[in-house]
Short mmCIF file of C-alpha atoms in Angstrom, two decimals:
data_model
loop_
_atom_site.label_atom_id
_atom_site.label_comp_id
_atom_site.label_asym_id
_atom_site.label_seq_id
_atom_site.Cartn_x
_atom_site.Cartn_y
_atom_site.Cartn_z
CA UNK U 1 98.47 107.16 174.35
CA UNK U 2 101.58 106.90 173.45
CA UNK U 3 103.07 105.14 169.91
CA UNK U 4 104.73 102.87 171.73
CA UNK U 5 101.47 101.67 173.84
CA UNK U 6 99.28 101.49 170.93
CA UNK U 7 101.64 99.43 169.23
CA UNK U 8 102.50 97.46 171.86
CA UNK U 9 98.82 96.80 172.48
CA UNK U 10 97.74 96.26 168.70
CA UNK U 11 100.84 93.38 168.66
CA UNK U 12 99.16 91.98 172.04
CA UNK U 13 96.08 91.79 170.39
CA UNK U 14 97.08 89.84 167.17
CA UNK U 15 99.25 88.26 169.06
CA UNK U 16 96.36 86.36 171.42
CA UNK U 17 93.45 87.16 168.60
CA UNK U 18 94.17 84.74 165.70
CA UNK U 19 95.93 81.87 167.63
CA UNK U 20 92.80 82.11 169.78
CA UNK U 21 90.50 81.81 166.39
CA UNK U 22 92.33 79.87 164.25
CA UNK U 23 93.59 77.20 166.98
CA UNK U 24 92.46 74.76 168.91
CA UNK U 25 94.43 75.28 172.23
CA UNK U 26 97.87 76.43 170.44
CA UNK U 27 99.36 79.68 171.13
CA UNK U 28 102.22 81.83 169.71
CA UNK U 29 104.88 82.54 171.94
CA UNK U 30 104.17 84.35 175.73
CA UNK U 31 104.02 87.86 175.88
CA UNK U 32 104.12 88.20 178.94
CA UNK U 33 105.44 86.41 182.10
CA UNK U 34 105.07 86.91 186.19
CA UNK U 35 107.23 85.56 188.62
CA UNK U 36 105.89 84.82 192.00
CA UNK U 37 109.55 85.04 193.58
CA UNK U 38 108.33 83.90 197.01
CA UNK U 39 105.34 83.74 198.95
CA UNK U 40 106.80 85.13 202.17
CA UNK U 41 105.67 88.25 203.47
CA UNK U 42 106.18 91.18 205.77
CA UNK U 43 102.40 91.70 206.47
CA UNK U 44 99.23 89.57 206.90
CA UNK U 45 96.51 91.40 204.99
CA UNK U 46 92.79 90.33 205.88
CA UNK U 47 91.98 89.79 202.12
CA UNK U 48 95.13 87.98 200.74
CA UNK U 49 94.73 84.48 199.05
CA UNK U 50 97.87 83.27 200.80
CA UNK U 51 96.93 84.09 204.44
CA UNK U 52 93.68 82.24 203.57
CA UNK U 53 95.36 79.10 201.77
CA UNK U 54 98.66 78.78 203.96
CA UNK U 55 101.33 80.53 202.37
CA UNK U 56 103.83 78.17 203.94
CA UNK U 57 104.68 75.40 201.62
CA UNK U 58 107.98 72.95 201.68
CA UNK U 59 109.61 73.62 198.78
CA UNK U 60 112.87 75.76 197.52
CA UNK U 61 112.44 78.73 195.84
CA UNK U 62 113.94 79.14 192.55
CA UNK U 63 117.37 80.25 192.63
CA UNK U 64 118.70 83.50 191.22
CA UNK U 65 120.48 81.91 188.45
CA UNK U 66 117.40 80.02 188.01
CA UNK U 67 115.01 82.92 187.36
CA UNK U 68 118.09 84.64 185.25
CA UNK U 69 117.83 81.26 183.30
CA UNK U 70 114.08 80.89 182.56
CA UNK U 71 113.88 84.77 182.08
CA UNK U 72 116.60 84.10 179.32
CA UNK U 73 114.18 81.82 177.27
CA UNK U 74 111.47 84.57 177.06
CA UNK U 75 111.77 86.73 174.26
CA UNK U 76 113.04 90.17 174.77
CA UNK U 77 111.20 93.63 175.68
CA UNK U 78 108.12 91.57 176.74
CA UNK U 79 106.56 92.33 180.35
CA UNK U 80 108.20 90.00 183.04
CA UNK U 81 106.45 91.05 186.51
CA UNK U 82 107.55 90.26 189.75
CA UNK U 83 105.60 89.69 192.74
CA UNK U 84 104.91 87.77 195.98
CA UNK U 85 104.43 87.48 198.66
CA UNK U 86 106.10 90.20 199.00
CA UNK U 87 109.44 90.43 196.48
CA UNK U 88 111.39 92.42 197.92
CA UNK U 89 111.84 90.07 200.80
CA UNK U 90 113.49 87.57 198.24
CA UNK U 91 117.22 87.22 198.75
CA UNK U 92 119.19 88.36 195.42
CA UNK U 93 116.02 89.81 193.69
CA UNK U 94 117.90 93.31 193.04
CA UNK U 95 120.54 91.36 190.93
CA UNK U 96 117.49 89.34 189.11
CA UNK U 97 115.75 93.08 188.89
CA UNK U 98 119.13 94.12 187.14
CA UNK U 99 119.21 91.24 184.62
CA UNK U 100 115.42 91.36 183.76
CA UNK U 101 115.35 95.26 183.34
CA UNK U 102 118.32 94.94 180.51
CA UNK U 103 116.25 92.70 178.61
CA UNK U 104 112.48 93.37 179.17
CA UNK U 105 110.19 95.78 180.55
CA UNK U 106 110.54 95.03 183.66
CA UNK U 107 107.73 95.18 187.00
CA UNK U 108 107.43 95.34 190.82
CA UNK U 109 104.42 94.66 192.90
CA UNK U 110 104.56 95.51 196.60
CA UNK U 111 103.62 96.86 199.11
CA UNK U 112 105.96 99.48 199.91
CA UNK U 113 107.69 99.04 202.85
CA UNK U 114 111.05 98.05 202.08
CA UNK U 115 111.86 100.88 199.75
CA UNK U 116 114.43 101.76 201.58
CA UNK U 117 116.92 104.40 200.26
CA UNK U 118 119.47 101.88 198.73
CA UNK U 119 116.87 99.95 197.28
CA UNK U 120 114.70 102.61 196.11
CA UNK U 121 117.84 104.44 194.19
CA UNK U 122 119.16 101.20 192.39
CA UNK U 123 115.21 100.45 191.40
CA UNK U 124 115.17 103.65 189.13
CA UNK U 125 118.70 103.86 188.27
CA UNK U 126 118.28 100.20 186.73
CA UNK U 127 115.31 101.00 184.65
CA UNK U 128 112.83 99.57 186.09
CA UNK U 129 109.38 100.35 183.78
CA UNK U 130 106.82 100.01 186.32
CA UNK U 131 106.26 99.78 190.24
CA UNK U 132 102.77 98.86 191.89
CA UNK U 133 102.35 99.53 195.68
CA UNK U 134 99.46 98.19 197.19
CA UNK U 135 97.11 100.71 199.28
CA UNK U 136 94.06 100.21 201.08
CA UNK U 137 92.71 103.65 202.34
CA UNK U 138 93.86 106.60 204.22
CA UNK U 139 95.98 106.05 207.09
CA UNK U 140 93.61 104.82 209.74
CA UNK U 141 92.08 102.39 207.46
CA UNK U 142 94.97 100.77 205.92
CA UNK U 143 97.04 100.24 208.93
CA UNK U 144 93.97 98.51 210.03
CA UNK U 145 93.59 96.30 206.66
CA UNK U 146 97.35 95.52 206.69
CA UNK U 147 99.05 96.42 209.85
CA UNK U 148 100.67 98.94 211.94
CA UNK U 149 102.99 102.10 209.97
CA UNK U 150 102.23 99.85 206.76
CA UNK U 151 100.37 103.18 205.38
CA UNK U 152 103.18 105.44 206.56
CA UNK U 153 106.11 102.67 205.16
CA UNK U 154 104.36 102.36 201.63
CA UNK U 155 103.94 106.47 201.14
CA UNK U 156 107.28 106.77 202.49
CA UNK U 157 108.74 104.08 200.03
CA UNK U 158 106.43 106.03 197.08
CA UNK U 159 108.20 109.38 197.81
CA UNK U 160 111.97 107.75 197.58
CA UNK U 161 111.19 106.41 194.30
CA UNK U 162 109.87 109.65 192.89
CA UNK U 163 112.46 111.67 194.58
CA UNK U 164 115.25 109.44 193.25
CA UNK U 165 113.47 110.33 189.50
CA UNK U 166 114.25 113.58 190.00
CA UNK U 167 117.54 113.45 191.01
CA UNK U 168 118.71 111.09 188.80
CA UNK U 169 116.41 112.99 185.74
CA UNK U 170 114.89 109.54 184.90
CA UNK U 171 110.91 108.72 183.44
CA UNK U 172 110.45 105.46 185.08
CA UNK U 173 109.32 103.57 186.84
CA UNK U 174 105.93 104.40 186.41
CA UNK U 175 104.59 104.30 189.98
CA UNK U 176 100.76 103.14 190.34
CA UNK U 177 98.49 102.45 193.10
CA UNK U 178 96.24 99.47 193.43
CA UNK U 179 93.55 99.47 195.54
CA UNK U 180 91.51 96.81 196.47
CA UNK U 181 87.51 97.49 197.19
CA UNK U 182 86.50 96.14 200.70
CA UNK U 183 83.58 96.98 203.01
CA UNK U 184 85.94 98.00 205.40
CA UNK U 185 87.24 101.02 202.95
CA UNK U 186 84.60 101.76 200.64
CA UNK U 187 83.50 105.06 202.54
CA UNK U 188 86.92 106.32 202.36
CA UNK U 189 88.10 104.98 199.08
CA UNK U 190 87.55 108.36 197.31
CA UNK U 191 90.62 109.65 199.48
CA UNK U 192 92.87 107.32 197.71
CA UNK U 193 92.62 109.57 194.40
CA UNK U 194 93.95 112.96 196.40
CA UNK U 195 96.53 110.53 197.94
CA UNK U 196 97.41 109.82 194.16
CA UNK U 197 97.45 113.23 192.63
CA UNK U 198 99.40 114.51 196.19
CA UNK U 199 102.29 111.60 195.03
CA UNK U 200 102.40 112.59 191.58
CA UNK U 201 101.11 109.07 190.91
CA UNK U 202 100.75 107.75 186.97
CA UNK U 203 98.02 105.67 187.71
CA UNK U 204 95.47 104.74 190.24
CA UNK U 205 93.24 101.38 189.99
CA UNK U 206 90.64 100.11 192.00
CA UNK U 207 90.26 96.23 191.97
CA UNK U 208 87.49 94.25 192.88
CA UNK U 209 87.94 91.42 195.61
CA UNK U 210 88.74 88.14 194.29
CA UNK U 211 87.04 85.32 196.55
CA UNK U 212 88.83 82.23 194.84
CA UNK U 213 91.21 80.31 196.66
CA UNK U 214 92.78 79.06 193.52
CA UNK U 215 94.73 81.47 191.65
CA UNK U 216 98.36 81.01 193.36
CA UNK U 217 100.84 78.22 192.85
CA UNK U 218 99.83 76.34 196.23
CA UNK U 219 98.31 73.42 196.06
CA UNK U 220 98.12 72.69 192.22
CA UNK U 221 96.05 70.02 190.75
CA UNK U 222 94.81 68.97 187.28
CA UNK U 223 91.12 68.90 187.85
CA UNK U 224 89.24 70.99 185.04
CA UNK U 225 86.34 70.83 186.79
CA UNK U 226 87.10 72.32 190.08
CA UNK U 227 86.71 75.80 188.16
CA UNK U 228 83.25 75.32 186.86
CA UNK U 229 81.63 75.79 190.31
CA UNK U 230 80.70 79.54 190.70
CA UNK U 231 82.45 81.76 193.61
CA UNK U 232 80.38 84.76 193.81
CA UNK U 233 78.66 84.05 196.93
CA UNK U 234 81.95 83.88 198.60
CA UNK U 235 81.87 87.91 197.75
CA UNK U 236 81.50 90.08 200.66
CA UNK U 237 78.72 92.27 200.09
CA UNK U 238 78.63 96.22 200.16
CA UNK U 239 75.77 98.24 199.85
CA UNK U 240 75.14 99.82 196.54
CA UNK U 241 74.32 103.58 197.75
CA UNK U 242 78.05 103.15 199.28
CA UNK U 243 79.25 102.56 196.28
CA UNK U 244 77.52 105.17 194.31
CA UNK U 245 78.52 107.43 197.21
CA UNK U 246 82.17 106.62 196.16
CA UNK U 247 82.02 106.66 192.68
CA UNK U 248 80.35 110.18 192.48
CA UNK U 249 82.85 111.15 194.84
CA UNK U 250 86.02 110.32 192.58
CA UNK U 251 84.17 111.92 189.80
CA UNK U 252 84.30 114.51 191.44
CA UNK U 253 88.03 114.85 192.54
CA UNK U 254 88.92 113.52 188.95
CA UNK U 255 87.59 117.15 187.79
CA UNK U 256 89.57 118.64 189.98
CA UNK U 257 92.92 117.21 189.58
CA UNK U 258 95.12 114.95 186.91
CA UNK U 259 94.76 111.91 188.15
CA UNK U 260 94.56 108.16 185.69
CA UNK U 261 92.27 106.27 187.31
CA UNK U 262 91.01 103.00 185.95
CA UNK U 263 88.65 99.68 187.67
CA UNK U 264 90.60 96.23 187.67
CA UNK U 265 88.53 94.55 185.96
CA UNK U 266 87.33 97.75 183.58
CA UNK U 267 83.63 97.16 185.23
CA UNK U 268 81.01 99.46 184.33
CA UNK U 269 79.27 101.15 187.23
CA UNK U 270 76.61 98.76 187.12
CA UNK U 271 78.16 96.01 186.88
CA UNK U 272 80.41 97.11 189.66
CA UNK U 273 77.27 97.43 192.10
CA UNK U 274 76.26 94.17 190.54
CA UNK U 275 79.39 92.38 191.89
CA UNK U 276 79.42 93.57 195.45
CA UNK U 277 75.12 92.41 195.65
CA UNK U 278 76.15 88.86 194.36
CA UNK U 279 75.02 89.78 190.72
CA UNK U 280 76.99 88.90 187.56
CA UNK U 281 75.79 87.62 184.42
CA UNK U 282 78.88 85.24 182.89
CA UNK U 283 77.71 85.68 179.69
CA UNK U 284 79.09 89.34 179.73
CA UNK U 285 82.88 87.99 180.37
CA UNK U 286 85.17 86.26 178.49
CA UNK U 287 89.06 85.80 178.63
CA UNK U 288 92.05 84.79 176.73
CA UNK U 289 95.05 85.63 179.25
CA UNK U 290 96.12 82.36 178.64
CA UNK U 291 97.07 82.55 175.00
CA UNK U 292 99.33 85.59 176.07
CA UNK U 293 100.60 85.26 179.78
CA UNK U 294 102.18 82.60 182.37
CA UNK U 295 102.82 82.54 185.89
CA UNK U 296 105.94 80.94 187.66
CA UNK U 297 105.76 80.00 191.22
CA UNK U 298 108.65 80.45 193.61
CA UNK U 299 109.34 76.79 193.13
CA UNK U 300 108.81 76.75 189.26
CA UNK U 301 106.10 75.31 188.74
CA UNK U 302 104.28 76.84 185.58
CA UNK U 303 100.01 77.27 185.67
CA UNK U 304 97.91 80.13 183.69
CA UNK U 305 95.77 81.76 186.09
CA UNK U 306 94.33 79.11 188.09
CA UNK U 307 96.33 76.60 190.24
CA UNK U 308 96.52 74.41 186.85
CA UNK U 309 99.50 72.58 186.49
CA UNK U 310 101.31 72.96 183.34
CA UNK U 311 104.55 71.82 184.47
CA UNK U 312 108.00 72.69 186.22
CA UNK U 313 110.73 75.26 184.69
CA UNK U 314 113.19 73.03 186.42
CA UNK U 315 112.21 69.67 184.56
CA UNK U 316 111.15 71.67 180.59
CA UNK U 317 112.21 74.51 178.89
CA UNK U 318 109.55 77.17 178.26
CA UNK U 319 108.99 76.22 174.65
CA UNK U 320 107.40 72.97 175.51
CA UNK U 321 105.78 74.00 178.56
CA UNK U 322 104.17 76.58 176.25
CA UNK U 323 102.29 74.57 174.40
CA UNK U 324 102.18 71.62 175.44
CA UNK U 325 99.07 69.13 176.62
CA UNK U 326 98.00 70.56 180.10
CA UNK U 327 98.26 74.04 178.54
CA UNK U 328 96.43 73.20 175.22
CA UNK U 329 94.03 71.72 177.13
CA UNK U 330 93.16 74.35 179.28
CA UNK U 331 92.97 76.84 176.93
CA UNK U 332 90.62 74.83 174.23
CA UNK U 333 88.40 74.68 177.47
CA UNK U 334 88.18 77.91 178.24
CA UNK U 335 87.58 78.91 174.52
CA UNK U 336 84.79 76.77 174.74
CA UNK U 337 83.12 78.14 178.04
CA UNK U 338 84.35 81.73 176.88
CA UNK U 339 84.92 82.20 180.82
CA UNK U 340 84.40 80.12 183.82
CA UNK U 341 82.17 80.58 186.22
CA UNK U 342 85.06 80.25 189.14
CA UNK U 343 86.59 83.17 187.05
CA UNK U 344 84.57 85.69 188.61
CA UNK U 345 86.31 88.03 190.44
CA UNK U 346 89.81 87.58 188.62
CA UNK U 347 91.37 90.78 187.39
CA UNK U 348 91.77 89.48 184.26
CA UNK U 349 88.21 89.44 183.17
CA UNK U 350 87.08 91.39 179.97
CA UNK U 351 83.53 92.24 178.14
CA UNK U 352 82.86 90.14 175.18
#
């Protein structure tokens, strides 16, 4: 691990840990922000919560200037992530990325299809820190989940980014692959590690399927009781033998190929098997994310992780929103409970 990563990790631990232990819901300044710049997308993936929630909502998306204004309210250098929907669909997104990259550690989450020559070159040239591309299996599996030629589009996009990094003599952006573990891809998931090695991927992550429909800026509300209902029963089961086989295959491949791999959240083998068998022990986990991070919807709504409305950037400043009544109430209840039953499946779950 680099010195800068260690320093960032230590700073984040202090930034989050101190107010978590000392204050009742109050937090130091935000250490990370995620912008959902649009809920529009060029794909319709089977497991996408936006597909199930209904991604269309009446409302005016934040303009380029509005997004820039909000970014300017955050501390320089902190991570700023852009996601969607498909963020590259957003009109003016390259202008936003250019602005954000000059002052912050800028990341993009994308399906990769819109990474044409021009965008790829510009993303590399402007100094974007990282780009995460969703790939859910080998070509036939991925295309069945995400749509025809979506695999080819993603791989071509990755190759363009890597090509321009070499041409321009740049180390970034770091390129990550993210794969959701599904019943439909479990038997071919190990092939992702081979693909990651072939494409010189910096990090390969396998993410559990989140069954919740309460983790976007759609249908915001202020009913905290809703998150006390467990959602583990909604997870599609996977035969433990298939998961064991996947894990064993990955272990063998990693021994022979230089690939950095992780699970999101960082489950161990037994807990991953239990999760897809419908068993989760809540007393193992906690979450401190709301003490360091916020999410901003395409319409300017601020929420912590669940669709619990904190306020709107068109109506108030980030400074005021960050420690307002609703944010502190949410943090206080989360601290009291350690984790909510509805948190099960979230990628930010951590061991106590």
